[in-house]
Coordinates of C-alpha atoms in Angstrom, one line a residue:
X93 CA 24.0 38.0 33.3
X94 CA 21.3 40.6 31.9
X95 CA 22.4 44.2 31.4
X96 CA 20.3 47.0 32.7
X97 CA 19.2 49.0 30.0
X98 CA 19.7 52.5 30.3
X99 CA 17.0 55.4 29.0
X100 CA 19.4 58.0 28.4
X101 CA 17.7 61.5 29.7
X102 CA 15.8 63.8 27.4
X103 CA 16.7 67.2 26.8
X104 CA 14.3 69.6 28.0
X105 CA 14.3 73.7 27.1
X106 CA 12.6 75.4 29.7
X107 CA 11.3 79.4 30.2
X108 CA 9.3 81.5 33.2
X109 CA 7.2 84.0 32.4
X110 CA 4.7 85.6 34.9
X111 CA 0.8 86.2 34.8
X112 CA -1.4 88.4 36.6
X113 CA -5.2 86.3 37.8
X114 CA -7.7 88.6 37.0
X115 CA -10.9 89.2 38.7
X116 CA -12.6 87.7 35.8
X117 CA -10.7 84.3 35.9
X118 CA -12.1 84.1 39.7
X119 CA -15.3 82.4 40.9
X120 CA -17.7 84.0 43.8
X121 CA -15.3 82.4 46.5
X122 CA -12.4 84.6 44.7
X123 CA -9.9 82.0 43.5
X124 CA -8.9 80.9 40.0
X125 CA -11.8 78.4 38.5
X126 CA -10.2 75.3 36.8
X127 CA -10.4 75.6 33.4
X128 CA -9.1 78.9 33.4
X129 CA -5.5 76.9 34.8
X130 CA -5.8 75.6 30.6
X131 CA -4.9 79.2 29.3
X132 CA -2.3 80.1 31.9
X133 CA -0.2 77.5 30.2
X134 CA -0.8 78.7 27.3
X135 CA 0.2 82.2 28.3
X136 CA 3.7 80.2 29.4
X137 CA 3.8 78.4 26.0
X138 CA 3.1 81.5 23.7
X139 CA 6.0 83.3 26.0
X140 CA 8.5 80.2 25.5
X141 CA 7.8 80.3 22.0
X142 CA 8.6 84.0 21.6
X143 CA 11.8 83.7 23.6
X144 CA 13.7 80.8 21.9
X145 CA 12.2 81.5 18.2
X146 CA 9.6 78.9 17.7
X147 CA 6.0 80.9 18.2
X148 CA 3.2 80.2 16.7
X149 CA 3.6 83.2 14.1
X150 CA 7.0 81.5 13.5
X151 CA 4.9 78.0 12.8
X152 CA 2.5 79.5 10.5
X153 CA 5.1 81.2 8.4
X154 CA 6.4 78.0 7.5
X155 CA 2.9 76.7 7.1
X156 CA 1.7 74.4 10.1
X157 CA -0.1 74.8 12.8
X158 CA 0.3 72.6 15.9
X159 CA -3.3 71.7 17.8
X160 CA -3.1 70.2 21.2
X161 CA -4.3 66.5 20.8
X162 CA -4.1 66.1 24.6
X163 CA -3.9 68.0 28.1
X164 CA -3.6 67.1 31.7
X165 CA -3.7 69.3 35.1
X166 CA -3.3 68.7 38.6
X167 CA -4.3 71.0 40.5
X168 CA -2.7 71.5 44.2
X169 CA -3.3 75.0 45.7
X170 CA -5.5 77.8 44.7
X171 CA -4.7 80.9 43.1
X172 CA -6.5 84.4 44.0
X173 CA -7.7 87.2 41.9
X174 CA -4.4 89.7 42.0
X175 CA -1.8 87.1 43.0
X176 CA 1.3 87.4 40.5
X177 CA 2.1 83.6 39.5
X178 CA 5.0 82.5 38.0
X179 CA 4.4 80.2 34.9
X180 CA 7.5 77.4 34.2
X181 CA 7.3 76.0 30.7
X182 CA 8.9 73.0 29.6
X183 CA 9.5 71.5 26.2
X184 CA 10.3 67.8 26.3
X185 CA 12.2 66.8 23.3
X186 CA 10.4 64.0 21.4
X187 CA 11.8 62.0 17.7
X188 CA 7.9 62.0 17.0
X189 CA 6.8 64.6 15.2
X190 CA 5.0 66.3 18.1
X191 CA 5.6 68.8 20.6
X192 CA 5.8 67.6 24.6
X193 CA 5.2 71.1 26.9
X194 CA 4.9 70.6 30.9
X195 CA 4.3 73.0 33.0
X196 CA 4.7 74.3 36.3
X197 CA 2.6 77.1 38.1
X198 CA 3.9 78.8 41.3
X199 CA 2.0 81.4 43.4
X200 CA 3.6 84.4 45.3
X201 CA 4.9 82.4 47.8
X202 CA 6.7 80.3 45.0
X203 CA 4.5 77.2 46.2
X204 CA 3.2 74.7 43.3
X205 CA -0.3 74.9 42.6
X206 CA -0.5 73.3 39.5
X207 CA 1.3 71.3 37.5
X208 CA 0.4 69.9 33.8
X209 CA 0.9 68.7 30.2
X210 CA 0.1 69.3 26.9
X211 CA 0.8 67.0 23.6
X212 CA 0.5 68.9 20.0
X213 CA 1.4 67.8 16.5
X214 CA 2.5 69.5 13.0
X215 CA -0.4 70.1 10.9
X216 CA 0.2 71.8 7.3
X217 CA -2.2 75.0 7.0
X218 CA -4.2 72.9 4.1
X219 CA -5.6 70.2 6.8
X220 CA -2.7 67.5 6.6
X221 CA -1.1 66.1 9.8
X222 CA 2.4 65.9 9.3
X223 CA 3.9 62.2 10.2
X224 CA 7.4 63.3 10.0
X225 CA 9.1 66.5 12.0
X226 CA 9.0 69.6 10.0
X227 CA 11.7 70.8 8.5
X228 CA 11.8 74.4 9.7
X229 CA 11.1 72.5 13.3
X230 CA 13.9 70.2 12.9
X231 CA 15.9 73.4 12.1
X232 CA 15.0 75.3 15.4
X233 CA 16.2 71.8 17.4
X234 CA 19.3 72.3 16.1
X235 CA 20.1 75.8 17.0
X236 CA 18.8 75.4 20.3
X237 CA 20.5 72.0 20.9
X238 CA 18.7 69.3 21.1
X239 CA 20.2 67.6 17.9
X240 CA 23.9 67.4 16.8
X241 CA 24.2 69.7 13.9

């Protein structure tokens, strides 16, 4: 008899944060173009980063930089110029030396109307991609729990 194997569920750290849409993230028709959908989570992923200590001001003082390697939306429901949306961020622990975000964006009425992820990795300020998790980043999963001290 074969056992099922069983993926053991990752830890995920997650933080809201709000934007306002302004009028110049509208098209003619009034609602949120596309693209702009790109920067909204990265609004949620500079305010995650400030909340649980892992920015990227914290990343460049200990001398990386992490450039997004990949990026996906879906889009559901539009947004309007004025609406107030709600921004869920999501990290998604990895053991690669990369950082997992999803995100979830909600309008006023706290419907989706987009979802998406982004996939960045550890490059040292000089140029060098980092194959192995950061020390500093290593540290930060620690504190917040994702590894056993």
């Amino acid at each position: 008899m074969r056992k099922k194997l069983r993926s053991k569920p990752s830890k995920e750290i997650s933080y809201t944060s709000e934007i306002r849409v302004r009028f110049v993230e509208t098209d003619p028709l009034g609602i949120v173009w596309h693209g702009n959908y790109i920067q909204y989570f990265e609004d949620g992923r500079e305010a995650f980063g400030r909340h649980h200590g892992v920015s990227y001001l914290d990343q460049k003082d200990n001398n990386f930089s992490t450039p997004i390697v990949k990026s996906s939306t879906e889009h559901k429901l539009p947004l309007r110029y004025g609406d107030i949306a709600t921004v869920k961020t999501t990290y998604v622990d990895s053991p690669a030396a990369k950082m997992i975000f999803k995100y979830e964006i909600f309008n006023p009425e706290g419907e989706i109307v987009c979802t998406g992820e982004t996939v960045q990795v550890f490059v040292e300020l000089g140029g060098e991609l980092s194959l192995t998790i950061p020390d500093f980043f290593m540290n930060w999963k620690r504190k917040v729990g994702l590894i056993d001290a």
